Amino acid sequence: MASVRRLCFSALALVAGTAAFAQTATTGAVSGTVLDGSGQPVAGATVTLASSQITRTVTTDASGHFLAGLLNPGSWRVTVQHAGAASATQTVSVSTNTTSPMVLHLAEEGTATVTVMGTAAAIDPTTTSQGINLPSEVFSKLPTSRNLNDLAYLAPSTHFGGTMSEGEGLDYSMSGASGAENQFIIDGLVTNDPRYGGQGTELVPDFIDTVEVQTGGFKPEFSALGGVFNATIKSGTNDLRASAWVTWAPADLVAKPKSNEAGFRQATPADRYDVGFSVGGPLLKDKLFYFVGADGDFQTGKTPEANNSGFTGDKDKVTRGQYILKLNWYLAENQQLTGTYFGTDRKDTQANAYPSGYGNAQFGRTIKYSTSNVSLVWDWSITPTVLLSVKAGASHLDDNTLPTDTTNLSIDDQYWFSAGGPSPNPALDGFDYYRGGYGSYAHEKGDTSQLKADLTWIAGDHTLKFGASYLSSSYFREDFASGPAGQNLTWGIYEDPSSSTGVTAYSTLYGNIGGAKVKAIYQGYYAQDTWELATGFRLFYGARAETQEQKDLYGRTFLKFTDLGKYIQPRLGFTWDLHKDGRSKLNGSYAWYYEQIPQRIGIREFGNQQFLLQYYDVTYSPTGLGTLGANTGTVDYGTPFNFVPVAHGIKLPKRTEVTLGFEQAIGQNLVFSVNGIYRDLKDPIEDSTIIDPAGNPYNYADYANGIAQAILWNPGSSVSWTARPGSTDAAGNDISGQTVTVNNSLYPEAKNRYVALTVGLKRQTATTFWSLNYTWSHLYGNYEGVIAPDLGGGGQPDGNITASWDYWPYVGTGDLNQDRRHSFKAYGSHKFMLGSLAWTVGGSWTWQSGLPVSLFDDGSSTLGLAPGTLGSPNPLDPGQYDNSTPDHFQLGNHGRTASTSQVDFHTDLEWKLGKGKLIPSVDVFNLFNARTVTSVWQYATHSYTDLPDARYGQPQEWLEGRRIQFGVKYQF
C-alpha cells in the first residue's frame, strides 16, 4: 500500500512561479504551485476556489503554477484535482491588495482527500509595501474606537498628529508626514476631504471587511506623500447574515478631565451610545448579493466652546447617522459589477450658549455636516492572464453652520476691557468681550468625480500592469457674519501705546463674503513590470506620472503641473526569497511621490477672501469695563493676499523614498520582520513675503499700511515673479506687471526628512492573533509638512500656506513637531473555549517617547532679551504676529514632553441564542488611567501683543482618562 502523503500547504510564500499583481484596491488574489509526491510540478491540475458567493476555476500551467485574481476579500476554499492523485483542500484568507501565496503537494490516488483548515501568517512575495493588512475577524477583537479611520494607529510609524482642529480628518501622521498628506480609499473611492486633504468620511468598523494601511513602498497605483489607508466594505453572500448592535459609553465612567490654572482643560466627557444593524444575503443565488446597514450615534455633553473658553449654556447634542448599501453582481464567473453607496449625516446642536462673565452674546448654533459617496467597480478576468478593473465614483460634502442668533447690534452698544495686559480689573485680563449674535460662520461644499482603470497582463516571467486615473474636485465656501455692516462681533482687545486711551479694540470682517468656488483636476498614469529574473527573485520597475491643475473662483488656472515629462515618479523595487523555500523575503524600493494639493489654498488666496480690521479706542470704567470710542481706522489685510503672484517655474512638491525590509517565517504561524525607510520632502509650496537685504519687503501691495504681498514659491536661493497690478516697491514706485527677481539670502532651503527602523513579530492562528513592533524614527528639518501648527497655538489646516513660512524669522530648524524617537506597539487577542461558550480577550499597549518642545516669542530670546521687550517695529517680527520666532531659529531645543504609556482592554463572550449568537463586550480605554502630559504651551509671548505669556511651558494636553464602553451584538 502506498504511503499517504498529506497535503502540505504554506501560506507563507510562493516557492516558484510568477506571483502577479492580480489584486486591486478592492480585491485580492491567490497564487500558487501544485507539486506531486516527488516534488515535480503538476500541469493541467484543476484548482477550484470557492467563497461564500461564487466559485472560480483555474488550471495550472506547464510549471504547475496557477493564479486567480480579482477575488473579493474573505475566506476562500481552495480545492485541487488531477487525474492519478487524490484531491486536496485548503482554506486561505484573501485580503485587498495582497496576493496570498501557497504551495500544494498532491497525495497519490487512492488516499483520502486531505483537508487542512486554518490560515497561517503570510509573506507576500509580490509587494515591497510596508504597513499592515487586517481582516475584520482580527480588528473586531481589539479595543478600537467607533471610528474606522482610527485603525490606522495600529500600523507602525503611524501616530496621532493632534495639532489640527477637530473634524477635518487630519490627525493621522504616517511615516513622518502631516495629516494632509495621506490618501484615504473606501471601496475603491478616494474619500479625502477636498478642502483640507484629510479623511472626509467616518464609518463604524462593523461595516468593514478589511483594512490596509500602507506606510511606505507603495504599489504603482497609489501615490501619497504620507500613507495610504484602504478599506473594503463587507459584501453579501449566498447565506443570509445579519447583525444588530448597541454600544454605550457613559460619561459617569470617564475619568475626571484634567485642567490647570493656566486655563487649559480637557473636554468634559459626553454620554455616547450608538445603535445599528447590517443585513447581507443573495438577491439571486450565486449571482447577485446585497449588503445594507445603518448606524445612529448619539452624544450629549458640553459644547467644544464650553470646553475651551468656559462658555455656559445648554448641553451640546450630537447625532450622527451612517448608511451603507452594496451590491455585488456576477455578470459571469469571470466578471463582477460592484456598486456601493455610503453616507453620513451629523447634526451638532447647541441651543443656547453665553460667555461666562465676558459679555452676553448668544452663541447657539446648529452645525450640519453630511457626506455621500457612490462607487461602481467592474472587475473582469478577460483571460486567466489578462485582468481588468474599472472604477467610477462621486462624492459630495456639505458643512453648514446655522446660528440661533444673528443679531445686528449697533457699534455704540459695545463694552470693552483690556485683554492684552493689566486693566483696572485684573480678573478680566486675557479675554475677549462678546456681544450680539454668533459672529462669523460659513457654509462649505465639496464635490468630486473619479474614474480609474487598471489592466494586468501576465506574460511568462513578466507581469505588466498599466493604469490611469482622473479626479475632478470643486470646493465652495461662503462666509457670513453678524454685527454692523456684516462685521464679526467677536472683538479683540490689545494694549496700544499709540492710542489716545492706551487700549484699542478691533473687529473683523473675514472670509469669502458672497461665496466662491474653486476647482482642481488631478490625473495619474502608471506602467510597471514585475519580472521574475530567477526562482524567488523578482524585479519591479516602472514609473508613474501625474498632472494637476488648480483653478480660482473665475475659472482661471493659478497652479498648473501638466507636463507629464516633468512629473514622472520612478518605481523601482525587488523581492528575493533568499533560500528559495518560501519562508523569507528580502525587499527594497525606491520611489518618488507627488503632492495632491488640497483646495484650501485656492479658497484662501484665490477665492477673493476679505479681511478688514476696524480699530476703536476704548475708555475704561471703574469696574474694568469701558465704552467704545472713536473709529481710528480700517486696515485691509485681505487684498494683499488675494490672487498672490506665483513664482516662475514653481514645482510640484515631491517626496523621495527608499525602503529596505526583511521577513522570516518561524515555524508555521510566526513571522519576524525588520523594515527601514528614508524620506526626503523636496520643493514644498509656501506663501512667503520676500525681504530685501535692507529689511524691506518686495512687492508692497499697501505701502501706506506696511503690508507686503506674499508670493507662492518653492523656498530656495533664487526666485522671480510678475508683480500683480497695484504693486509697489519699498519706495512706493509702481511695479505692476514687472518681473521681480531676488537672490534670496534670508529664507533657508526647505527641508523635511524622516528616517525610521521598525522591528516586528507577528503570530496568527485560528484562535490567536498578536503583533509586536518597535520603531525608532527621526523627523527633522525646518518644514513641518503640508499643514503645521499655526503660530499662536491654534490649528491652521490650510495646506501649503503655513504661517511659519510667512516671514523669514519664523523659520526654525531642528527636531520637528511630530518627531517621536521611540514607539512600541503591541496588540492582539486570544479565544478560549468554555464549553460551548467562546470567550475572547484582546488588548493593546502603546508606549511612545515624548515630543520635542520649542520656544516661540517676538524674537527677544534670540537676542538674549526677556520676552516682550522688543516692542514694535521689530525686525525679527515683520508680520507682527508677536509669538512666532523660534528661539535662536531652533526647533525642539527646549527638551521633550514625557513618554506616554497606554493600555487598552477588550473582552467579549459568544453564546448561541436561537439561530445566532449573542455577543456582549466591554472595552476599557486607558485601563490604568495614565494622565501623562502630551503637549505643553510653547509660546512665550502673546499673539498680537508681544507681552510675556506666563503659560509658556504649562501642560496644554493630557492623555484622555479611563473610558469604558459596553456593547452587545446579536448576529446570525
PDB file of N, CA and C in Angstrom, residues 68-112:
ATOM      1  N   ALA A  68      -5.300  33.136  -9.492  1.00  0.00           N
ATOM      2  CA  ALA A  68      -6.700  33.550  -9.511  1.00  0.00           C
ATOM      3  C   ALA A  68      -6.762  34.950  -8.936  1.00  0.00           C
ATOM      4  N   GLY A  69      -7.080  35.912  -9.777  1.00  0.00           N
ATOM      5  CA  GLY A  69      -7.095  37.305  -9.346  1.00  0.00           C
ATOM      6  C   GLY A  69      -8.496  37.849  -9.223  1.00  0.00           C
ATOM      7  N   LEU A  70      -8.574  39.116  -8.771  1.00  0.00           N
ATOM      8  CA  LEU A  70      -9.835  39.834  -8.598  1.00  0.00           C
ATOM      9  C   LEU A  70     -10.804  39.062  -7.702  1.00  0.00           C
ATOM     10  N   LEU A  71     -10.297  38.583  -6.572  1.00  0.00           N
ATOM     11  CA  LEU A  71     -11.110  37.850  -5.601  1.00  0.00           C
ATOM     12  C   LEU A  71     -11.538  38.795  -4.489  1.00  0.00           C
ATOM     13  N   ASN A  72     -12.813  38.733  -4.129  1.00  0.00           N
ATOM     14  CA  ASN A  72     -13.285  39.549  -3.026  1.00  0.00           C
ATOM     15  C   ASN A  72     -12.615  39.112  -1.723  1.00  0.00           C
ATOM     16  N   PRO A  73     -12.311  40.042  -0.827  1.00  0.00           N
ATOM     17  CA  PRO A  73     -11.658  39.655   0.427  1.00  0.00           C
ATOM     18  C   PRO A  73     -12.540  38.737   1.261  1.00  0.00           C
ATOM     19  N   GLY A  74     -11.880  37.869   2.022  1.00  0.00           N
ATOM     20  CA  GLY A  74     -12.584  36.907   2.864  1.00  0.00           C
ATOM     21  C   GLY A  74     -11.965  35.528   2.754  1.00  0.00           C
ATOM     22  N   SER A  75     -12.683  34.552   3.255  1.00  0.00           N
ATOM     23  CA  SER A  75     -12.194  33.176   3.263  1.00  0.00           C
ATOM     24  C   SER A  75     -12.559  32.470   1.956  1.00  0.00           C
ATOM     25  N   TRP A  76     -11.566  31.810   1.332  1.00  0.00           N
ATOM     26  CA  TRP A  76     -11.776  31.038   0.106  1.00  0.00           C
ATOM     27  C   TRP A  76     -11.304  29.602   0.347  1.00  0.00           C
ATOM     28  N   ARG A  77     -12.070  28.662  -0.133  1.00  0.00           N
ATOM     29  CA  ARG A  77     -11.738  27.245  -0.026  1.00  0.00           C
ATOM     30  C   ARG A  77     -11.108  26.805  -1.345  1.00  0.00           C
ATOM     31  N   VAL A  78      -9.854  26.377  -1.285  1.00  0.00           N
ATOM     32  CA  VAL A  78      -9.094  26.015  -2.484  1.00  0.00           C
ATOM     33  C   VAL A  78      -9.025  24.490  -2.578  1.00  0.00           C
ATOM     34  N   THR A  79      -9.539  23.946  -3.682  1.00  0.00           N
ATOM     35  CA  THR A  79      -9.527  22.500  -3.913  1.00  0.00           C
ATOM     36  C   THR A  79      -8.769  22.204  -5.197  1.00  0.00           C
ATOM     37  N   VAL A  80      -7.821  21.247  -5.122  1.00  0.00           N
ATOM     38  CA  VAL A  80      -7.001  20.869  -6.282  1.00  0.00           C
ATOM     39  C   VAL A  80      -7.340  19.428  -6.675  1.00  0.00           C
ATOM     40  N   GLN A  81      -7.576  19.205  -7.976  1.00  0.00           N
ATOM     41  CA  GLN A  81      -7.874  17.874  -8.501  1.00  0.00           C
ATOM     42  C   GLN A  81      -7.032  17.624  -9.746  1.00  0.00           C
ATOM     43  N   HIS A  82      -6.551  16.336  -9.854  1.00  0.00           N
ATOM     44  CA  HIS A  82      -5.791  15.950 -11.025  1.00  0.00           C
ATOM     45  C   HIS A  82      -5.859  14.440 -11.157  1.00  0.00           C
ATOM     46  N   ALA A  83      -5.945  13.979 -12.396  1.00  0.00           N
ATOM     47  CA  ALA A  83      -6.016  12.539 -12.636  1.00  0.00           C
ATOM     48  C   ALA A  83      -4.806  11.841 -12.025  1.00  0.00           C
ATOM     49  N   GLY A  84      -5.058  10.766 -11.308  1.00  0.00           N
ATOM     50  CA  GLY A  84      -3.988   9.989 -10.706  1.00  0.00           C
ATOM     51  C   GLY A  84      -3.601  10.456  -9.322  1.00  0.00           C
ATOM     52  N   ALA A  85      -4.308  11.458  -8.783  1.00  0.00           N
ATOM     53  CA  ALA A  85      -3.993  11.956  -7.448  1.00  0.00           C
ATOM     54  C   ALA A  85      -5.272  12.221  -6.688  1.00  0.00           C
ATOM     55  N   ALA A  86      -5.184  12.128  -5.378  1.00  0.00           N
ATOM     56  CA  ALA A  86      -6.331  12.448  -4.531  1.00  0.00           C
ATOM     57  C   ALA A  86      -6.510  13.956  -4.487  1.00  0.00           C
ATOM     58  N   SER A  87      -7.731  14.397  -4.332  1.00  0.00           N
ATOM     59  CA  SER A  87      -7.982  15.834  -4.228  1.00  0.00           C
ATOM     60  C   SER A  87      -7.484  16.351  -2.880  1.00  0.00           C
ATOM     61  N   ALA A  88      -7.198  17.615  -2.842  1.00  0.00           N
ATOM     62  CA  ALA A  88      -6.716  18.252  -1.620  1.00  0.00           C
ATOM     63  C   ALA A  88      -7.422  19.590  -1.455  1.00  0.00           C
ATOM     64  N   THR A  89      -7.725  19.938  -0.217  1.00  0.00           N
ATOM     65  CA  THR A  89      -8.484  21.160   0.066  1.00  0.00           C
ATOM     66  C   THR A  89      -7.810  21.961   1.162  1.00  0.00           C
ATOM     67  N   GLN A  90      -7.786  23.266   0.984  1.00  0.00           N
ATOM     68  CA  GLN A  90      -7.200  24.168   1.980  1.00  0.00           C
ATOM     69  C   GLN A  90      -7.958  25.489   1.960  1.00  0.00           C
ATOM     70  N   THR A  91      -8.169  26.107   3.108  1.00  0.00           N
ATOM     71  CA  THR A  91      -8.760  27.441   3.155  1.00  0.00           C
ATOM     72  C   THR A  91      -7.659  28.483   3.195  1.00  0.00           C
ATOM     73  N   VAL A  92      -7.920  29.609   2.547  1.00  0.00           N
ATOM     74  CA  VAL A  92      -6.952  30.696   2.504  1.00  0.00           C
ATOM     75  C   VAL A  92      -7.704  32.003   2.685  1.00  0.00           C
ATOM     76  N   SER A  93      -7.123  32.911   3.415  1.00  0.00           N
ATOM     77  CA  SER A  93      -7.724  34.223   3.641  1.00  0.00           C
ATOM     78  C   SER A  93      -7.201  35.208   2.611  1.00  0.00           C
ATOM     79  N   VAL A  94      -8.114  35.840   1.898  1.00  0.00           N
ATOM     80  CA  VAL A  94      -7.747  36.798   0.859  1.00  0.00           C
ATOM     81  C   VAL A  94      -7.955  38.212   1.406  1.00  0.00           C
ATOM     82  N   SER A  95      -6.947  39.057   1.223  1.00  0.00           N
ATOM     83  CA  SER A  95      -7.024  40.452   1.644  1.00  0.00           C
ATOM     84  C   SER A  95      -6.869  41.360   0.436  1.00  0.00           C
ATOM     85  N   THR A  96      -7.366  42.566   0.558  1.00  0.00           N
ATOM     86  CA  THR A  96      -7.230  43.531  -0.530  1.00  0.00           C
ATOM     87  C   THR A  96      -5.767  43.857  -0.784  1.00  0.00           C
ATOM     88  N   ASN A  97      -5.466  44.065  -2.060  1.00  0.00           N
ATOM     89  CA  ASN A  97      -4.121  44.471  -2.471  1.00  0.00           C
ATOM     90  C   ASN A  97      -3.040  43.492  -2.075  1.00  0.00           C
ATOM     91  N   THR A  98      -3.412  42.241  -1.881  1.00  0.00           N
ATOM     92  CA  THR A  98      -2.452  41.233  -1.442  1.00  0.00           C
ATOM     93  C   THR A  98      -2.628  39.971  -2.267  1.00  0.00           C
ATOM     94  N   THR A  99      -1.504  39.366  -2.661  1.00  0.00           N
ATOM     95  CA  THR A  99      -1.521  38.059  -3.297  1.00  0.00           C
ATOM     96  C   THR A  99      -1.199  37.014  -2.238  1.00  0.00           C
ATOM     97  N   SER A 100      -2.164  36.152  -1.933  1.00  0.00           N
ATOM     98  CA  SER A 100      -1.958  35.098  -0.937  1.00  0.00           C
ATOM     99  C   SER A 100      -1.301  33.906  -1.623  1.00  0.00           C
ATOM    100  N   PRO A 101      -0.052  33.589  -1.261  1.00  0.00           N
ATOM    101  CA  PRO A 101       0.680  32.529  -1.954  1.00  0.00           C
ATOM    102  C   PRO A 101       0.500  31.182  -1.265  1.00  0.00           C
ATOM    103  N   MET A 102       0.639  30.097  -2.046  1.00  0.00           N
ATOM    104  CA  MET A 102       0.507  28.761  -1.485  1.00  0.00           C
ATOM    105  C   MET A 102       1.253  27.742  -2.350  1.00  0.00           C
ATOM    106  N   VAL A 103       1.692  26.682  -1.694  1.00  0.00           N
ATOM    107  CA  VAL A 103       2.304  25.543  -2.373  1.00  0.00           C
ATOM    108  C   VAL A 103       1.535  24.304  -1.939  1.00  0.00           C
ATOM    109  N   LEU A 104       1.076  23.510  -2.900  1.00  0.00           N
ATOM    110  CA  LEU A 104       0.264  22.338  -2.593  1.00  0.00           C
ATOM    111  C   LEU A 104       0.933  21.078  -3.136  1.00  0.00           C
ATOM    112  N   HIS A 105       1.036  20.035  -2.287  1.00  0.00           N
ATOM    113  CA  HIS A 105       1.562  18.729  -2.675  1.00  0.00           C
ATOM    114  C   HIS A 105       0.401  17.745  -2.699  1.00  0.00           C
ATOM    115  N   LEU A 106       0.173  17.133  -3.865  1.00  0.00           N
ATOM    116  CA  LEU A 106      -0.929  16.190  -4.001  1.00  0.00           C
ATOM    117  C   LEU A 106      -0.535  14.800  -3.500  1.00  0.00           C
ATOM    118  N   ALA A 107      -1.489  14.150  -2.853  1.00  0.00           N
ATOM    119  CA  ALA A 107      -1.282  12.763  -2.417  1.00  0.00           C
ATOM    120  C   ALA A 107      -1.540  11.814  -3.578  1.00  0.00           C
ATOM    121  N   GLU A 108      -1.054  10.590  -3.450  1.00  0.00           N
ATOM    122  CA  GLU A 108      -1.255   9.592  -4.512  1.00  0.00           C
ATOM    123  C   GLU A 108      -2.713   9.192  -4.578  1.00  0.00           C
ATOM    124  N   GLU A 109      -3.141   8.742  -5.756  1.00  0.00           N
ATOM    125  CA  GLU A 109      -4.503   8.300  -5.965  1.00  0.00           C
ATOM    126  C   GLU A 109      -4.837   7.152  -5.027  1.00  0.00           C
ATOM    127  N   GLY A 110      -6.034   7.160  -4.516  1.00  0.00           N
ATOM    128  CA  GLY A 110      -6.464   6.093  -3.617  1.00  0.00           C
ATOM    129  C   GLY A 110      -6.401   6.485  -2.165  1.00  0.00           C
ATOM    130  N   THR A 111      -5.690   7.543  -1.863  1.00  0.00           N
ATOM    131  CA  THR A 111      -5.658   8.002  -0.479  1.00  0.00           C
ATOM    132  C   THR A 111      -6.830   8.938  -0.236  1.00  0.00           C
ATOM    133  N   ALA A 112      -7.093   9.182   1.007  1.00  0.00           N
ATOM    134  CA  ALA A 112      -8.221  10.033   1.348  1.00  0.00           C
ATOM    135  C   ALA A 112      -7.930  11.488   0.988  1.00  0.00           C
TER     136      ALA A 112
END
